[in-house]
mmCIF file of N, CA and C in Angstrom:
data_model
loop_
_atom_site.group_PDB
_atom_site.id
_atom_site.type_symbol
_atom_site.label_atom_id
_atom_site.label_comp_id
_atom_site.label_asym_id
_atom_site.label_seq_id
_atom_site.Cartn_x
_atom_site.Cartn_y
_atom_site.Cartn_z
ATOM 1 N N UNK A 1 12.191 -9.989 4.987
ATOM 2 C CA UNK A 1 11.317 -9.324 5.920
ATOM 3 C C UNK A 1 10.098 -10.166 6.255
ATOM 4 N N UNK A 2 9.773 -11.132 5.410
ATOM 5 C CA UNK A 2 8.575 -11.937 5.626
ATOM 6 C C UNK A 2 8.663 -12.719 6.936
ATOM 7 N N UNK A 3 9.799 -13.332 7.196
ATOM 8 C CA UNK A 3 9.953 -14.094 8.437
ATOM 9 C C UNK A 3 9.826 -13.194 9.665
ATOM 10 N N UNK A 4 10.442 -12.028 9.611
ATOM 11 C CA UNK A 4 10.364 -11.083 10.730
ATOM 12 C C UNK A 4 8.929 -10.593 10.915
ATOM 13 N N UNK A 5 8.254 -10.272 9.812
ATOM 14 C CA UNK A 5 6.861 -9.829 9.871
ATOM 15 C C UNK A 5 5.976 -10.936 10.448
ATOM 16 N N UNK A 6 6.212 -12.175 10.036
ATOM 17 C CA UNK A 6 5.431 -13.311 10.547
ATOM 18 C C UNK A 6 5.620 -13.456 12.053
ATOM 19 N N UNK A 7 6.865 -13.324 12.524
ATOM 20 C CA UNK A 7 7.132 -13.410 13.971
ATOM 21 C C UNK A 7 6.439 -12.266 14.715
ATOM 22 N N UNK A 8 6.528 -11.070 14.157
ATOM 23 C CA UNK A 8 5.892 -9.912 14.796
ATOM 24 C C UNK A 8 4.373 -10.089 14.834
ATOM 25 N N UNK A 9 3.802 -10.600 13.746
ATOM 26 C CA UNK A 9 2.356 -10.810 13.708
ATOM 27 C C UNK A 9 1.932 -11.861 14.734
ATOM 28 N N UNK A 10 2.666 -12.950 14.822
ATOM 29 C CA UNK A 10 2.337 -13.997 15.795
ATOM 30 C C UNK A 10 2.337 -13.430 17.211
ATOM 31 N N UNK A 11 3.312 -12.604 17.507
ATOM 32 C CA UNK A 11 3.402 -12.007 18.828
ATOM 33 C C UNK A 11 2.262 -11.018 19.071
ATOM 34 N N UNK A 12 2.009 -10.166 18.117
ATOM 35 C CA UNK A 12 0.973 -9.132 18.264
ATOM 36 C C UNK A 12 -0.436 -9.702 18.233
ATOM 37 N N UNK A 13 -0.650 -10.724 17.439
ATOM 38 C CA UNK A 13 -2.006 -11.239 17.255
ATOM 39 C C UNK A 13 -2.540 -11.990 18.462
ATOM 40 N N UNK A 14 -1.668 -12.436 19.328
ATOM 41 C CA UNK A 14 -2.131 -13.185 20.495
ATOM 42 C C UNK A 14 -3.010 -12.330 21.406
ATOM 43 N N UNK A 15 -2.825 -11.024 21.384
ATOM 44 C CA UNK A 15 -3.634 -10.147 22.235
ATOM 45 C C UNK A 15 -4.568 -9.249 21.453
ATOM 46 N N UNK A 16 -4.824 -9.589 20.188
ATOM 47 C CA UNK A 16 -5.607 -8.683 19.356
ATOM 48 C C UNK A 16 -7.053 -9.112 19.151
ATOM 49 N N UNK A 17 -7.524 -10.081 19.888
ATOM 50 C CA UNK A 17 -8.891 -10.561 19.722
ATOM 51 C C UNK A 17 -9.889 -9.425 19.913
ATOM 52 N N UNK A 18 -10.730 -9.231 18.908
ATOM 53 C CA UNK A 18 -11.754 -8.201 18.981
ATOM 54 C C UNK A 18 -11.289 -6.804 18.637
ATOM 55 N N UNK A 19 -10.012 -6.622 18.390
ATOM 56 C CA UNK A 19 -9.495 -5.301 18.048
ATOM 57 C C UNK A 19 -9.473 -5.120 16.538
ATOM 58 N N UNK A 20 -9.655 -3.866 16.085
ATOM 59 C CA UNK A 20 -9.562 -3.555 14.663
ATOM 60 C C UNK A 20 -8.096 -3.630 14.248
ATOM 61 N N UNK A 21 -7.830 -4.342 13.166
ATOM 62 C CA UNK A 21 -6.476 -4.498 12.648
ATOM 63 C C UNK A 21 -6.345 -3.666 11.374
ATOM 64 N N UNK A 22 -5.229 -2.983 11.221
ATOM 65 C CA UNK A 22 -4.939 -2.211 10.022
ATOM 66 C C UNK A 22 -3.680 -2.760 9.374
ATOM 67 N N UNK A 23 -3.736 -2.998 8.074
ATOM 68 C CA UNK A 23 -2.541 -3.341 7.297
ATOM 69 C C UNK A 23 -2.206 -2.110 6.467
ATOM 70 N N UNK A 24 -1.137 -1.437 6.830
ATOM 71 C CA UNK A 24 -0.755 -0.188 6.179
ATOM 72 C C UNK A 24 0.209 -0.489 5.035
ATOM 73 N N UNK A 25 -0.308 -0.415 3.819
ATOM 74 C CA UNK A 25 0.492 -0.689 2.622
ATOM 75 C C UNK A 25 0.949 0.590 1.938
ATOM 76 N N UNK A 26 0.705 1.740 2.536
ATOM 77 C CA UNK A 26 0.938 3.018 1.858
ATOM 78 C C UNK A 26 2.366 3.233 1.389
ATOM 79 N N UNK A 27 3.351 2.708 2.077
ATOM 80 C CA UNK A 27 4.742 2.896 1.654
ATOM 81 C C UNK A 27 5.360 1.638 1.072
ATOM 82 N N UNK A 28 4.544 0.631 0.805
ATOM 83 C CA UNK A 28 5.043 -0.622 0.234
ATOM 84 C C UNK A 28 5.294 -0.407 -1.261
ATOM 85 N N UNK A 29 6.462 -0.849 -1.726
ATOM 86 C CA UNK A 29 6.796 -0.714 -3.150
ATOM 87 C C UNK A 29 7.009 -2.060 -3.832
ATOM 88 N N UNK A 30 7.039 -3.136 -3.039
ATOM 89 C CA UNK A 30 7.228 -4.476 -3.600
ATOM 90 C C UNK A 30 6.687 -5.493 -2.609
ATOM 91 N N UNK A 31 6.096 -6.559 -3.126
ATOM 92 C CA UNK A 31 5.643 -7.662 -2.276
ATOM 93 C C UNK A 31 5.978 -8.969 -2.975
ATOM 94 N N UNK A 32 6.776 -9.787 -2.333
ATOM 95 C CA UNK A 32 7.123 -11.102 -2.878
ATOM 96 C C UNK A 32 5.914 -12.026 -2.765
ATOM 97 N N UNK A 33 6.004 -13.183 -3.384
ATOM 98 C CA UNK A 33 4.925 -14.169 -3.269
ATOM 99 C C UNK A 33 4.714 -14.568 -1.811
ATOM 100 N N UNK A 34 5.817 -14.750 -1.072
ATOM 101 C CA UNK A 34 5.711 -15.104 0.347
ATOM 102 C C UNK A 34 5.083 -13.964 1.145
ATOM 103 N N UNK A 35 5.446 -12.734 0.809
ATOM 104 C CA UNK A 35 4.868 -11.573 1.486
ATOM 105 C C UNK A 35 3.372 -11.473 1.239
ATOM 106 N N UNK A 36 2.961 -11.676 0.000
ATOM 107 C CA UNK A 36 1.535 -11.645 -0.330
ATOM 108 C C UNK A 36 0.791 -12.758 0.397
ATOM 109 N N UNK A 37 1.404 -13.934 0.472
ATOM 110 C CA UNK A 37 0.777 -15.059 1.167
ATOM 111 C C UNK A 37 0.580 -14.734 2.649
ATOM 112 N N UNK A 38 1.571 -14.092 3.262
ATOM 113 C CA UNK A 38 1.462 -13.720 4.670
ATOM 114 C C UNK A 38 0.375 -12.669 4.866
ATOM 115 N N UNK A 39 0.321 -11.677 3.986
ATOM 116 C CA UNK A 39 -0.723 -10.660 4.092
ATOM 117 C C UNK A 39 -2.108 -11.286 3.962
ATOM 118 N N UNK A 40 -2.256 -12.245 3.051
ATOM 119 C CA UNK A 40 -3.537 -12.951 2.904
ATOM 120 C C UNK A 40 -3.854 -13.755 4.159
ATOM 121 N N UNK A 41 -2.830 -14.376 4.744
ATOM 122 C CA UNK A 41 -3.012 -15.172 5.967
ATOM 123 C C UNK A 41 -3.482 -14.279 7.117
ATOM 124 N N UNK A 42 -2.964 -13.074 7.189
ATOM 125 C CA UNK A 42 -3.377 -12.128 8.229
ATOM 126 C C UNK A 42 -4.773 -11.598 7.942
ATOM 127 N N UNK A 43 -5.042 -11.255 6.683
ATOM 128 C CA UNK A 43 -6.332 -10.667 6.327
ATOM 129 C C UNK A 43 -7.485 -11.656 6.500
ATOM 130 N N UNK A 44 -7.271 -12.883 6.110
ATOM 131 C CA UNK A 44 -8.354 -13.865 6.069
ATOM 132 C C UNK A 44 -9.148 -13.969 7.376
ATOM 133 N N UNK A 45 -8.514 -14.175 8.515
ATOM 134 C CA UNK A 45 -9.315 -14.294 9.741
ATOM 135 C C UNK A 45 -9.687 -12.954 10.376
ATOM 136 N N UNK A 46 -8.961 -11.881 10.034
ATOM 137 C CA UNK A 46 -9.159 -10.600 10.715
ATOM 138 C C UNK A 46 -10.015 -9.617 9.932
ATOM 139 N N UNK A 47 -10.054 -9.774 8.617
ATOM 140 C CA UNK A 47 -10.692 -8.780 7.740
ATOM 141 C C UNK A 47 -10.186 -7.383 8.086
ATOM 142 N N UNK A 48 -8.872 -7.285 8.217
ATOM 143 C CA UNK A 48 -8.219 -6.031 8.560
ATOM 144 C C UNK A 48 -8.567 -4.939 7.554
ATOM 145 N N UNK A 49 -8.567 -3.717 8.028
ATOM 146 C CA UNK A 49 -8.699 -2.575 7.133
ATOM 147 C C UNK A 49 -7.350 -2.371 6.469
ATOM 148 N N UNK A 50 -7.356 -2.248 5.150
ATOM 149 C CA UNK A 50 -6.106 -2.101 4.409
ATOM 150 C C UNK A 50 -5.966 -0.662 3.940
ATOM 151 N N UNK A 51 -4.847 -0.045 4.302
ATOM 152 C CA UNK A 51 -4.568 1.324 3.891
ATOM 153 C C UNK A 51 -3.745 1.298 2.614
ATOM 154 N N UNK A 52 -4.282 1.923 1.557
ATOM 155 C CA UNK A 52 -3.624 1.931 0.252
ATOM 156 C C UNK A 52 -3.831 3.293 -0.389
ATOM 157 N N UNK A 53 -2.748 3.909 -0.891
ATOM 158 C CA UNK A 53 -2.867 5.255 -1.459
ATOM 159 C C UNK A 53 -2.343 5.375 -2.878
ATOM 160 N N UNK A 54 -2.056 4.274 -3.511
ATOM 161 C CA UNK A 54 -1.594 4.332 -4.905
ATOM 162 C C UNK A 54 -2.292 3.221 -5.683
ATOM 163 N N UNK A 55 -2.309 3.336 -6.992
ATOM 164 C CA UNK A 55 -2.913 2.256 -7.778
ATOM 165 C C UNK A 55 -2.259 0.900 -7.493
ATOM 166 N N UNK A 56 -0.932 0.884 -7.305
ATOM 167 C CA UNK A 56 -0.257 -0.392 -7.056
ATOM 168 C C UNK A 56 -0.642 -0.976 -5.703
ATOM 169 N N UNK A 57 -0.657 -0.141 -4.646
ATOM 170 C CA UNK A 57 -1.018 -0.679 -3.342
ATOM 171 C C UNK A 57 -2.496 -1.065 -3.309
ATOM 172 N N UNK A 58 -3.337 -0.356 -4.070
ATOM 173 C CA UNK A 58 -4.747 -0.747 -4.155
ATOM 174 C C UNK A 58 -4.873 -2.092 -4.857
ATOM 175 N N UNK A 59 -4.066 -2.300 -5.897
ATOM 176 C CA UNK A 59 -4.070 -3.589 -6.597
ATOM 177 C C UNK A 59 -3.613 -4.697 -5.656
ATOM 178 N N UNK A 60 -2.608 -4.434 -4.849
ATOM 179 C CA UNK A 60 -2.144 -5.404 -3.865
ATOM 180 C C UNK A 60 -3.247 -5.692 -2.852
ATOM 181 N N UNK A 61 -3.926 -4.649 -2.386
ATOM 182 C CA UNK A 61 -5.034 -4.835 -1.446
ATOM 183 C C UNK A 61 -6.129 -5.692 -2.071
ATOM 184 N N UNK A 62 -6.432 -5.438 -3.329
ATOM 185 C CA UNK A 62 -7.447 -6.238 -4.033
ATOM 186 C C UNK A 62 -7.028 -7.701 -4.101
ATOM 187 N N UNK A 63 -5.746 -7.926 -4.358
ATOM 188 C CA UNK A 63 -5.234 -9.298 -4.418
ATOM 189 C C UNK A 63 -5.342 -9.988 -3.057
ATOM 190 N N UNK A 64 -5.044 -9.258 -1.999
ATOM 191 C CA UNK A 64 -5.102 -9.805 -0.647
ATOM 192 C C UNK A 64 -6.544 -10.148 -0.260
ATOM 193 N N UNK A 65 -7.466 -9.245 -0.574
ATOM 194 C CA UNK A 65 -8.855 -9.431 -0.154
ATOM 195 C C UNK A 65 -9.654 -10.308 -1.115
ATOM 196 N N UNK A 66 -9.193 -10.387 -2.355
ATOM 197 C CA UNK A 66 -9.949 -11.127 -3.363
ATOM 198 C C UNK A 66 -11.128 -10.343 -3.892
ATOM 199 N N UNK A 67 -11.162 -9.045 -3.588
ATOM 200 C CA UNK A 67 -12.257 -8.179 -4.022
ATOM 201 C C UNK A 67 -11.689 -7.065 -4.887
ATOM 202 N N UNK A 68 -12.228 -6.911 -6.087
ATOM 203 C CA UNK A 68 -11.778 -5.866 -7.009
ATOM 204 C C UNK A 68 -12.453 -4.550 -6.647
ATOM 205 N N UNK A 69 -11.667 -3.509 -6.432
ATOM 206 C CA UNK A 69 -12.211 -2.188 -6.140
ATOM 207 C C UNK A 69 -11.660 -1.190 -7.138
ATOM 208 N N UNK A 70 -12.297 -0.050 -7.204
ATOM 209 C CA UNK A 70 -11.827 1.019 -8.086
ATOM 210 C C UNK A 70 -10.986 1.970 -7.259
ATOM 211 N N UNK A 71 -9.818 2.339 -7.777
ATOM 212 C CA UNK A 71 -8.923 3.230 -7.054
ATOM 213 C C UNK A 71 -9.342 4.680 -7.260
ATOM 214 N N UNK A 72 -9.397 5.425 -6.159
ATOM 215 C CA UNK A 72 -9.641 6.867 -6.186
ATOM 216 C C UNK A 72 -8.517 7.508 -5.388
ATOM 217 N N UNK A 73 -7.782 8.408 -6.004
ATOM 218 C CA UNK A 73 -6.587 8.969 -5.372
ATOM 219 C C UNK A 73 -6.881 9.719 -4.086
ATOM 220 N N UNK A 74 -8.121 10.122 -3.861
ATOM 221 C CA UNK A 74 -8.437 10.852 -2.639
ATOM 222 C C UNK A 74 -8.856 9.939 -1.494
ATOM 223 N N UNK A 75 -8.872 8.636 -1.716
ATOM 224 C CA UNK A 75 -9.249 7.695 -0.670
ATOM 225 C C UNK A 75 -8.016 7.030 -0.091
ATOM 226 N N UNK A 76 -8.028 6.776 1.188
ATOM 227 C CA UNK A 76 -6.911 6.135 1.851
ATOM 228 C C UNK A 76 -7.242 4.694 2.212
ATOM 229 N N UNK A 77 -8.408 4.441 2.702
ATOM 230 C CA UNK A 77 -8.755 3.125 3.225
ATOM 231 C C UNK A 77 -9.412 2.269 2.158
ATOM 232 N N UNK A 78 -8.922 1.062 2.018
ATOM 233 C CA UNK A 78 -9.563 0.087 1.142
ATOM 234 C C UNK A 78 -10.758 -0.444 1.913
ATOM 235 N N UNK A 79 -11.950 -0.103 1.463
ATOM 236 C CA UNK A 79 -13.173 -0.502 2.161
ATOM 237 C C UNK A 79 -13.795 -1.730 1.534
ATOM 238 N N UNK A 80 -12.999 -2.590 0.939
ATOM 239 C CA UNK A 80 -13.515 -3.744 0.213
ATOM 240 C C UNK A 80 -14.346 -4.658 1.094
ATOM 241 N N UNK A 81 -14.038 -4.703 2.380
ATOM 242 C CA UNK A 81 -14.747 -5.624 3.261
ATOM 243 C C UNK A 81 -15.817 -4.936 4.088
ATOM 244 N N UNK A 82 -15.948 -3.625 3.972
ATOM 245 C CA UNK A 82 -16.901 -2.906 4.814
ATOM 246 C C UNK A 82 -18.261 -2.856 4.185
#
């Protein structure tokens, strides 16, 4: 899925200048090293808002952003960059 996601991102990102980007990790159950690298590549220039609703997806969001946050089950948005 990483190659397909990369192609989709390249296509979508060409017209996304100045728009808020969301990375929705809420239903993600696994991320390969390549997948994590792609998410970091997308996050780095965009500072996308990351949606995470479980301890695991919050941990993944923390890994992507490089910022450690505390997980609260009633929160949806990872506000690490806000």
